[in-house]
JSON list of C-alpha atoms in Angstrom, two decimals:
[
{"chain": "A", "resi": 1477, "resn": "ARG", "atom": "CA", "xyz": [93.57, -11.55, -7.35]},
{"chain": "A", "resi": 1478, "resn": "SER", "atom": "CA", "xyz": [93.51, -8.91, -9.86]},
{"chain": "A", "resi": 1479, "resn": "PHE", "atom": "CA", "xyz": [96.25, -7.78, -11.91]},
{"chain": "A", "resi": 1480, "resn": "VAL", "atom": "CA", "xyz": [96.83, -4.19, -13.14]},
{"chain": "A", "resi": 1481, "resn": "LYS", "atom": "CA", "xyz": [98.85, -2.80, -15.91]},
{"chain": "A", "resi": 1482, "resn": "PRO", "atom": "CA", "xyz": [102.47, -1.62, -14.46]},
{"chain": "A", "resi": 1483, "resn": "THR", "atom": "CA", "xyz": [102.99, 2.38, -14.42]},
{"chain": "A", "resi": 1484, "resn": "LEU", "atom": "CA", "xyz": [105.08, 3.35, -17.70]},
{"chain": "A", "resi": 1485, "resn": "TYR", "atom": "CA", "xyz": [108.39, 4.86, -16.66]},
{"chain": "A", "resi": 1486, "resn": "SER", "atom": "CA", "xyz": [109.40, 6.04, -20.01]},
{"chain": "A", "resi": 1487, "resn": "VAL", "atom": "CA", "xyz": [108.05, 5.46, -23.48]},
{"chain": "A", "resi": 1488, "resn": "PRO", "atom": "CA", "xyz": [110.23, 4.29, -26.30]},
{"chain": "A", "resi": 1489, "resn": "SER", "atom": "CA", "xyz": [110.47, 6.57, -29.23]},
{"chain": "A", "resi": 1490, "resn": "PHE", "atom": "CA", "xyz": [112.00, 5.70, -32.73]},
{"chain": "A", "resi": 1491, "resn": "GLY", "atom": "CA", "xyz": [113.27, 9.20, -33.19]},
{"chain": "A", "resi": 1492, "resn": "PRO", "atom": "CA", "xyz": [116.74, 10.62, -32.19]},
{"chain": "A", "resi": 1493, "resn": "LYS", "atom": "CA", "xyz": [117.93, 9.81, -28.63]},
{"chain": "A", "resi": 1494, "resn": "VAL", "atom": "CA", "xyz": [118.03, 12.71, -26.45]},
{"chain": "A", "resi": 1495, "resn": "SER", "atom": "CA", "xyz": [119.87, 12.61, -22.99]},
{"chain": "A", "resi": 1496, "resn": "GLY", "atom": "CA", "xyz": [117.27, 12.22, -20.28]},
{"chain": "A", "resi": 1497, "resn": "PHE", "atom": "CA", "xyz": [114.55, 10.99, -22.51]},
{"chain": "A", "resi": 1498, "resn": "THR", "atom": "CA", "xyz": [114.36, 7.40, -21.66]},
{"chain": "A", "resi": 1499, "resn": "LEU", "atom": "CA", "xyz": [115.62, 5.45, -18.72]},
{"chain": "A", "resi": 1500, "resn": "PRO", "atom": "CA", "xyz": [118.94, 4.35, -20.61]},
{"chain": "A", "resi": 1501, "resn": "TYR", "atom": "CA", "xyz": [119.95, 8.03, -21.00]},
{"chain": "A", "resi": 1502, "resn": "ARG", "atom": "CA", "xyz": [118.88, 9.16, -17.63]},
{"chain": "A", "resi": 1503, "resn": "ASN", "atom": "CA", "xyz": [122.20, 8.30, -15.86]},
{"chain": "A", "resi": 1504, "resn": "ILE", "atom": "CA", "xyz": [124.10, 9.94, -18.58]},
{"chain": "A", "resi": 1505, "resn": "LYS", "atom": "CA", "xyz": [122.18, 13.04, -18.12]},
{"chain": "A", "resi": 1506, "resn": "CYS", "atom": "CA", "xyz": [122.74, 12.96, -14.23]},
{"chain": "A", "resi": 1507, "resn": "LEU", "atom": "CA", "xyz": [126.51, 12.51, -14.86]},
{"chain": "A", "resi": 1508, "resn": "THR", "atom": "CA", "xyz": [126.66, 15.62, -17.14]},
{"chain": "A", "resi": 1509, "resn": "ASP", "atom": "CA", "xyz": [124.46, 17.67, -15.08]},
{"chain": "A", "resi": 1510, "resn": "ASN", "atom": "CA", "xyz": [126.68, 17.23, -12.25]},
{"chain": "A", "resi": 1511, "resn": "GLU", "atom": "CA", "xyz": [130.27, 18.00, -13.75]},
{"chain": "A", "resi": 1512, "resn": "GLY", "atom": "CA", "xyz": [130.93, 14.41, -14.34]},
{"chain": "A", "resi": 1513, "resn": "GLN", "atom": "CA", "xyz": [130.37, 13.42, -10.72]},
{"chain": "A", "resi": 1514, "resn": "ILE", "atom": "CA", "xyz": [128.18, 10.49, -9.97]},
{"chain": "A", "resi": 1515, "resn": "GLN", "atom": "CA", "xyz": [124.89, 11.79, -8.84]},
{"chain": "A", "resi": 1516, "resn": "GLY", "atom": "CA", "xyz": [121.74, 9.47, -7.89]},
{"chain": "A", "resi": 1517, "resn": "THR", "atom": "CA", "xyz": [118.53, 9.67, -9.76]},
{"chain": "A", "resi": 1518, "resn": "PHE", "atom": "CA", "xyz": [116.19, 10.68, -6.98]},
{"chain": "A", "resi": 1519, "resn": "ARG", "atom": "CA", "xyz": [115.45, 14.37, -7.15]},
{"chain": "A", "resi": 1520, "resn": "ILE", "atom": "CA", "xyz": [114.87, 15.13, -3.58]},
{"chain": "A", "resi": 1521, "resn": "PHE", "atom": "CA", "xyz": [118.00, 12.86, -2.58]},
{"chain": "A", "resi": 1522, "resn": "PRO", "atom": "CA", "xyz": [120.41, 13.50, -5.44]},
{"chain": "A", "resi": 1523, "resn": "THR", "atom": "CA", "xyz": [123.56, 11.82, -3.68]},
{"chain": "A", "resi": 1524, "resn": "ALA", "atom": "CA", "xyz": [121.75, 8.50, -2.99]},
{"chain": "A", "resi": 1525, "resn": "ILE", "atom": "CA", "xyz": [123.23, 6.04, -5.23]},
{"chain": "A", "resi": 1526, "resn": "THR", "atom": "CA", "xyz": [121.98, 2.77, -3.43]},
{"chain": "A", "resi": 1527, "resn": "LEU", "atom": "CA", "xyz": [118.96, 1.83, -1.65]},
{"chain": "A", "resi": 1528, "resn": "ARG", "atom": "CA", "xyz": [120.82, 2.09, 1.64]},
{"chain": "A", "resi": 1529, "resn": "ASP", "atom": "CA", "xyz": [121.49, 5.62, 0.97]},
{"chain": "A", "resi": 1530, "resn": "LEU", "atom": "CA", "xyz": [118.35, 6.56, 0.00]},
{"chain": "A", "resi": 1531, "resn": "PHE", "atom": "CA", "xyz": [116.74, 4.88, 3.04]},
{"chain": "A", "resi": 1532, "resn": "ASP", "atom": "CA", "xyz": [119.15, 6.79, 5.46]},
{"chain": "A", "resi": 1533, "resn": "GLN", "atom": "CA", "xyz": [118.46, 9.95, 3.82]},
{"chain": "A", "resi": 1534, "resn": "MET", "atom": "CA", "xyz": [114.82, 9.45, 3.68]},
{"chain": "A", "resi": 1535, "resn": "VAL", "atom": "CA", "xyz": [114.85, 8.86, 7.39]},
{"chain": "A", "resi": 1536, "resn": "ASP", "atom": "CA", "xyz": [117.05, 11.71, 8.10]},
{"chain": "A", "resi": 1537, "resn": "PHE", "atom": "CA", "xyz": [114.86, 13.97, 5.93]},
{"chain": "A", "resi": 1538, "resn": "TYR", "atom": "CA", "xyz": [111.35, 12.85, 7.34]},
{"chain": "A", "resi": 1539, "resn": "TYR", "atom": "CA", "xyz": [112.69, 11.76, 10.81]},
{"chain": "A", "resi": 1540, "resn": "SER", "atom": "CA", "xyz": [109.74, 12.83, 12.81]},
{"chain": "A", "resi": 1541, "resn": "TYR", "atom": "CA", "xyz": [107.06, 12.36, 10.25]},
{"chain": "A", "resi": 1542, "resn": "PRO", "atom": "CA", "xyz": [104.33, 9.60, 10.49]},
{"chain": "A", "resi": 1543, "resn": "MET", "atom": "CA", "xyz": [105.14, 6.69, 8.08]},
{"chain": "A", "resi": 1544, "resn": "PHE", "atom": "CA", "xyz": [103.01, 3.71, 9.01]},
{"chain": "A", "resi": 1545, "resn": "GLY", "atom": "CA", "xyz": [99.76, 3.63, 11.14]},
{"chain": "A", "resi": 1546, "resn": "THR", "atom": "CA", "xyz": [98.29, 0.59, 12.77]},
{"chain": "A", "resi": 1547, "resn": "PRO", "atom": "CA", "xyz": [94.57, 0.79, 13.83]},
{"chain": "A", "resi": 1548, "resn": "LEU", "atom": "CA", "xyz": [94.03, -0.12, 17.66]},
{"chain": "A", "resi": 1549, "resn": "GLU", "atom": "CA", "xyz": [91.00, -1.47, 18.94]},
{"chain": "A", "resi": 1550, "resn": "ASN", "atom": "CA", "xyz": [89.51, 1.57, 20.27]},
{"chain": "A", "resi": 1551, "resn": "LYS", "atom": "CA", "xyz": [89.41, 2.97, 16.47]},
{"chain": "A", "resi": 1552, "resn": "THR", "atom": "CA", "xyz": [92.45, 5.07, 16.81]},
{"chain": "A", "resi": 1553, "resn": "MET", "atom": "CA", "xyz": [95.74, 4.92, 14.86]},
{"chain": "A", "resi": 1554, "resn": "GLU", "atom": "CA", "xyz": [99.27, 4.03, 16.37]},
{"chain": "A", "resi": 1555, "resn": "TRP", "atom": "CA", "xyz": [101.94, 5.72, 14.12]},
{"chain": "A", "resi": 1556, "resn": "TYR", "atom": "CA", "xyz": [105.36, 4.67, 13.22]},
{"chain": "A", "resi": 1557, "resn": "THR", "atom": "CA", "xyz": [107.48, 7.65, 12.52]},
{"chain": "A", "resi": 1558, "resn": "TYR", "atom": "CA", "xyz": [110.27, 7.48, 9.73]},
{"chain": "A", "resi": 1559, "resn": "GLY", "atom": "CA", "xyz": [112.96, 7.62, 12.68]},
{"chain": "A", "resi": 1560, "resn": "GLU", "atom": "CA", "xyz": [111.21, 4.76, 14.55]},
{"chain": "A", "resi": 1561, "resn": "PHE", "atom": "CA", "xyz": [110.73, 2.85, 11.41]},
{"chain": "A", "resi": 1562, "resn": "GLY", "atom": "CA", "xyz": [114.61, 3.45, 10.55]},
{"chain": "A", "resi": 1563, "resn": "GLU", "atom": "CA", "xyz": [115.65, 2.04, 13.98]},
{"chain": "A", "resi": 1564, "resn": "LEU", "atom": "CA", "xyz": [113.54, -1.14, 13.28]},
{"chain": "A", "resi": 1565, "resn": "VAL", "atom": "CA", "xyz": [114.97, -1.71, 9.88]},
{"chain": "A", "resi": 1566, "resn": "LYS", "atom": "CA", "xyz": [118.56, -0.92, 10.91]},
{"chain": "A", "resi": 1567, "resn": "GLY", "atom": "CA", "xyz": [118.19, -3.35, 14.01]},
{"chain": "A", "resi": 1568, "resn": "THR", "atom": "CA", "xyz": [116.19, -6.02, 11.90]},
{"chain": "A", "resi": 1569, "resn": "SER", "atom": "CA", "xyz": [119.08, -5.61, 9.19]},
{"chain": "A", "resi": 1570, "resn": "ALA", "atom": "CA", "xyz": [121.70, -6.19, 11.96]},
{"chain": "A", "resi": 1571, "resn": "GLY", "atom": "CA", "xyz": [119.90, -9.22, 13.30]},
{"chain": "A", "resi": 1572, "resn": "LEU", "atom": "CA", "xyz": [119.58, -10.92, 10.06]},
{"chain": "A", "resi": 1573, "resn": "LEU", "atom": "CA", "xyz": [123.41, -10.48, 9.44]},
{"chain": "A", "resi": 1574, "resn": "LYS", "atom": "CA", "xyz": [124.16, -11.69, 12.97]},
{"chain": "A", "resi": 1575, "resn": "GLN", "atom": "CA", "xyz": [122.17, -14.72, 12.07]},
{"chain": "A", "resi": 1576, "resn": "GLY", "atom": "CA", "xyz": [124.21, -15.43, 9.00]},
{"chain": "A", "resi": 1577, "resn": "VAL", "atom": "CA", "xyz": [122.34, -13.71, 6.23]},
{"chain": "A", "resi": 1578, "resn": "LYS", "atom": "CA", "xyz": [124.71, -12.46, 3.77]},
{"chain": "A", "resi": 1579, "resn": "MET", "atom": "CA", "xyz": [124.78, -9.47, 1.13]},
{"chain": "A", "resi": 1580, "resn": "GLY", "atom": "CA", "xyz": [123.34, -11.05, -1.99]},
{"chain": "A", "resi": 1581, "resn": "ASP", "atom": "CA", "xyz": [121.18, -13.96, -0.38]},
{"chain": "A", "resi": 1582, "resn": "ILE", "atom": "CA", "xyz": [117.85, -14.56, -1.76]},
{"chain": "A", "resi": 1583, "resn": "VAL", "atom": "CA", "xyz": [115.23, -13.82, 1.18]},
{"chain": "A", "resi": 1584, "resn": "GLY", "atom": "CA", "xyz": [111.77, -15.02, 0.70]},
{"chain": "A", "resi": 1585, "resn": "VAL", "atom": "CA", "xyz": [108.87, -12.92, 2.30]},
{"chain": "A", "resi": 1586, "resn": "LEU", "atom": "CA", "xyz": [105.74, -14.56, 3.01]},
{"chain": "A", "resi": 1587, "resn": "SER", "atom": "CA", "xyz": [103.77, -11.84, 4.78]},
{"chain": "A", "resi": 1588, "resn": "GLU", "atom": "CA", "xyz": [100.32, -10.29, 4.86]},
{"chain": "A", "resi": 1589, "resn": "ASN", "atom": "CA", "xyz": [99.78, -6.64, 4.11]},
{"chain": "A", "resi": 1590, "resn": "CYS", "atom": "CA", "xyz": [100.95, -5.24, 7.21]},
{"chain": "A", "resi": 1591, "resn": "VAL", "atom": "CA", "xyz": [103.95, -3.11, 8.64]},
{"chain": "A", "resi": 1592, "resn": "PHE", "atom": "CA", "xyz": [105.96, -6.41, 8.48]},
{"chain": "A", "resi": 1593, "resn": "PHE", "atom": "CA", "xyz": [106.16, -6.51, 4.74]},
{"chain": "A", "resi": 1594, "resn": "PRO", "atom": "CA", "xyz": [108.01, -2.97, 4.36]},
{"chain": "A", "resi": 1595, "resn": "LEU", "atom": "CA", "xyz": [109.92, -3.85, 7.45]},
{"chain": "A", "resi": 1596, "resn": "ALA", "atom": "CA", "xyz": [111.18, -7.13, 5.57]},
{"chain": "A", "resi": 1597, "resn": "GLN", "atom": "CA", "xyz": [111.68, -5.21, 2.17]},
{"chain": "A", "resi": 1598, "resn": "TRP", "atom": "CA", "xyz": [113.73, -2.43, 3.61]},
{"chain": "A", "resi": 1599, "resn": "SER", "atom": "CA", "xyz": [115.56, -4.46, 5.99]},
{"chain": "A", "resi": 1600, "resn": "ILE", "atom": "CA", "xyz": [116.69, -6.83, 3.16]},
{"chain": "A", "resi": 1601, "resn": "ALA", "atom": "CA", "xyz": [117.54, -4.02, 0.95]},
{"chain": "A", "resi": 1602, "resn": "TYR", "atom": "CA", "xyz": [119.56, -2.11, 3.61]},
{"chain": "A", "resi": 1603, "resn": "MET", "atom": "CA", "xyz": [121.86, -5.10, 4.11]},
{"chain": "A", "resi": 1604, "resn": "GLY", "atom": "CA", "xyz": [122.20, -5.86, 0.27]},
{"chain": "A", "resi": 1605, "resn": "GLY", "atom": "CA", "xyz": [120.02, -8.95, 0.07]},
{"chain": "A", "resi": 1606, "resn": "VAL", "atom": "CA", "xyz": [117.61, -9.82, -2.52]},
{"chain": "A", "resi": 1607, "resn": "MET", "atom": "CA", "xyz": [113.78, -10.01, -1.61]},
{"chain": "A", "resi": 1608, "resn": "PHE", "atom": "CA", "xyz": [111.63, -12.58, -3.08]},
{"chain": "A", "resi": 1609, "resn": "PRO", "atom": "CA", "xyz": [107.86, -11.84, -2.21]},
{"chain": "A", "resi": 1610, "resn": "ILE", "atom": "CA", "xyz": [105.49, -14.62, -1.84]},
{"chain": "A", "resi": 1611, "resn": "ASP", "atom": "CA", "xyz": [101.88, -13.79, -1.67]},
{"chain": "A", "resi": 1612, "resn": "PRO", "atom": "CA", "xyz": [100.08, -15.45, 1.34]},
{"chain": "A", "resi": 1613, "resn": "SER", "atom": "CA", "xyz": [96.87, -15.77, -0.56]},
{"chain": "A", "resi": 1614, "resn": "TYR", "atom": "CA", "xyz": [98.40, -18.56, -2.82]},
{"chain": "A", "resi": 1615, "resn": "ASN", "atom": "CA", "xyz": [97.47, -22.19, -1.83]},
{"chain": "A", "resi": 1616, "resn": "THR", "atom": "CA", "xyz": [100.00, -24.24, -0.08]},
{"chain": "A", "resi": 1617, "resn": "ASN", "atom": "CA", "xyz": [100.99, -26.26, -3.12]},
{"chain": "A", "resi": 1618, "resn": "ILE", "atom": "CA", "xyz": [101.89, -22.85, -4.87]},
{"chain": "A", "resi": 1619, "resn": "ILE", "atom": "CA", "xyz": [104.00, -21.59, -1.96]},
{"chain": "A", "resi": 1620, "resn": "TYR", "atom": "CA", "xyz": [105.77, -24.94, -1.76]},
{"chain": "A", "resi": 1621, "resn": "GLN", "atom": "CA", "xyz": [106.44, -24.88, -5.39]},
{"chain": "A", "resi": 1622, "resn": "THR", "atom": "CA", "xyz": [107.75, -21.55, -5.26]},
{"chain": "A", "resi": 1623, "resn": "LEU", "atom": "CA", "xyz": [110.29, -22.30, -2.44]},
{"chain": "A", "resi": 1624, "resn": "TYR", "atom": "CA", "xyz": [111.34, -25.33, -4.25]},
{"chain": "A", "resi": 1625, "resn": "VAL", "atom": "CA", "xyz": [111.74, -24.11, -7.74]},
{"chain": "A", "resi": 1626, "resn": "PHE", "atom": "CA", "xyz": [113.43, -20.73, -6.81]},
{"chain": "A", "resi": 1627, "resn": "LYS", "atom": "CA", "xyz": [115.62, -22.57, -4.14]},
{"chain": "A", "resi": 1628, "resn": "ILE", "atom": "CA", "xyz": [114.78, -20.14, -1.44]},
{"chain": "A", "resi": 1629, "resn": "PRO", "atom": "CA", "xyz": [117.15, -20.64, 1.43]},
{"chain": "A", "resi": 1630, "resn": "ILE", "atom": "CA", "xyz": [115.89, -18.17, 3.91]},
{"chain": "A", "resi": 1631, "resn": "LEU", "atom": "CA", "xyz": [112.40, -17.09, 4.71]},
{"chain": "A", "resi": 1632, "resn": "ILE", "atom": "CA", "xyz": [110.83, -14.33, 6.69]},
{"chain": "A", "resi": 1633, "resn": "CYS", "atom": "CA", "xyz": [107.21, -15.00, 7.83]},
{"chain": "A", "resi": 1634, "resn": "THR", "atom": "CA", "xyz": [104.73, -13.55, 10.28]},
{"chain": "A", "resi": 1635, "resn": "ILE", "atom": "CA", "xyz": [102.48, -15.19, 12.90]},
{"chain": "A", "resi": 1636, "resn": "LYS", "atom": "CA", "xyz": [99.64, -15.28, 10.47]},
{"chain": "A", "resi": 1637, "resn": "THR", "atom": "CA", "xyz": [101.69, -17.11, 8.00]},
{"chain": "A", "resi": 1638, "resn": "PHE", "atom": "CA", "xyz": [103.92, -19.37, 10.08]},
{"chain": "A", "resi": 1639, "resn": "ASN", "atom": "CA", "xyz": [101.21, -21.93, 10.07]},
{"chain": "A", "resi": 1640, "resn": "ILE", "atom": "CA", "xyz": [101.42, -22.15, 6.19]},
{"chain": "A", "resi": 1641, "resn": "ILE", "atom": "CA", "xyz": [105.06, -22.85, 6.37]},
{"chain": "A", "resi": 1642, "resn": "SER", "atom": "CA", "xyz": [104.99, -25.31, 9.30]},
{"chain": "A", "resi": 1643, "resn": "GLN", "atom": "CA", "xyz": [102.29, -27.42, 7.05]},
{"chain": "A", "resi": 1644, "resn": "ILE", "atom": "CA", "xyz": [104.29, -27.28, 3.90]},
{"chain": "A", "resi": 1645, "resn": "TYR", "atom": "CA", "xyz": [107.69, -27.85, 5.65]},
{"chain": "A", "resi": 1646, "resn": "LEU", "atom": "CA", "xyz": [106.63, -30.77, 7.93]},
{"chain": "A", "resi": 1647, "resn": "ALA", "atom": "CA", "xyz": [104.56, -32.34, 5.14]},
{"chain": "A", "resi": 1648, "resn": "ASN", "atom": "CA", "xyz": [107.41, -31.95, 2.33]},
{"chain": "A", "resi": 1649, "resn": "PRO", "atom": "CA", "xyz": [110.66, -30.14, 3.32]},
{"chain": "A", "resi": 1650, "resn": "THR", "atom": "CA", "xyz": [112.01, -28.14, 0.22]},
{"chain": "A", "resi": 1651, "resn": "GLY", "atom": "CA", "xyz": [115.48, -29.18, 1.14]},
{"chain": "A", "resi": 1652, "resn": "LYS", "atom": "CA", "xyz": [116.89, -25.71, 0.51]},
{"chain": "A", "resi": 1653, "resn": "LEU", "atom": "CA", "xyz": [115.05, -23.87, 3.08]},
{"chain": "A", "resi": 1654, "resn": "THR", "atom": "CA", "xyz": [117.69, -23.41, 6.04]},
{"chain": "A", "resi": 1655, "resn": "LYS", "atom": "CA", "xyz": [116.42, -20.38, 8.18]},
{"chain": "A", "resi": 1656, "resn": "ILE", "atom": "CA", "xyz": [113.10, -19.16, 9.01]},
{"chain": "A", "resi": 1657, "resn": "PHE", "atom": "CA", "xyz": [112.64, -15.85, 10.64]},
{"chain": "A", "resi": 1658, "resn": "LEU", "atom": "CA", "xyz": [109.21, -14.92, 12.36]},
{"chain": "A", "resi": 1659, "resn": "PHE", "atom": "CA", "xyz": [108.55, -11.17, 12.47]},
{"chain": "A", "resi": 1660, "resn": "CYS", "atom": "CA", "xyz": [105.81, -10.39, 15.27]},
{"chain": "A", "resi": 1661, "resn": "ASP", "atom": "CA", "xyz": [105.28, -7.47, 17.83]},
{"chain": "A", "resi": 1662, "resn": "TYR", "atom": "CA", "xyz": [105.23, -9.59, 20.74]},
{"chain": "A", "resi": 1663, "resn": "ILE", "atom": "CA", "xyz": [107.21, -12.42, 22.21]},
{"chain": "A", "resi": 1664, "resn": "LEU", "atom": "CA", "xyz": [105.72, -16.06, 22.07]}
]
């Protein structure tokens, strides 16, 4: 595993502060540019204040454009459009809410790099939850410690990562994990 430096979004300055120069002043600039009305910070979607607003406007704007591609066995790609992905996110969010997940709940996501990770990420954000990503390349002891120390009550996993959770949970239940959701593209 290799770590890289995060992208810098603003550079601190010791000089006089100017509206819009650094992140703390960006929201003030948005308010003054819009005659005192609240305005979002996304240039293409200025009315998006929450992630839910941003997602809805993004899906509406790019509805028929391809968003995620999945390689098929015959070396071609199958694409999800923004519209199809939007429906998946809304349906998944509704399902999570129906199963008792509430706004503000911490939801762990143990998923490999596939369409299920952004599906979990956007579904949790869409319903107002807090995502806690867990890397499946960690050994089982570290995954167990993560679940235990951070008291993660809800977990989303995939077919490939479900075995890790079943090994951990059957050997040493964390006591806090109350719900496990399995994301897959076929019925078991």
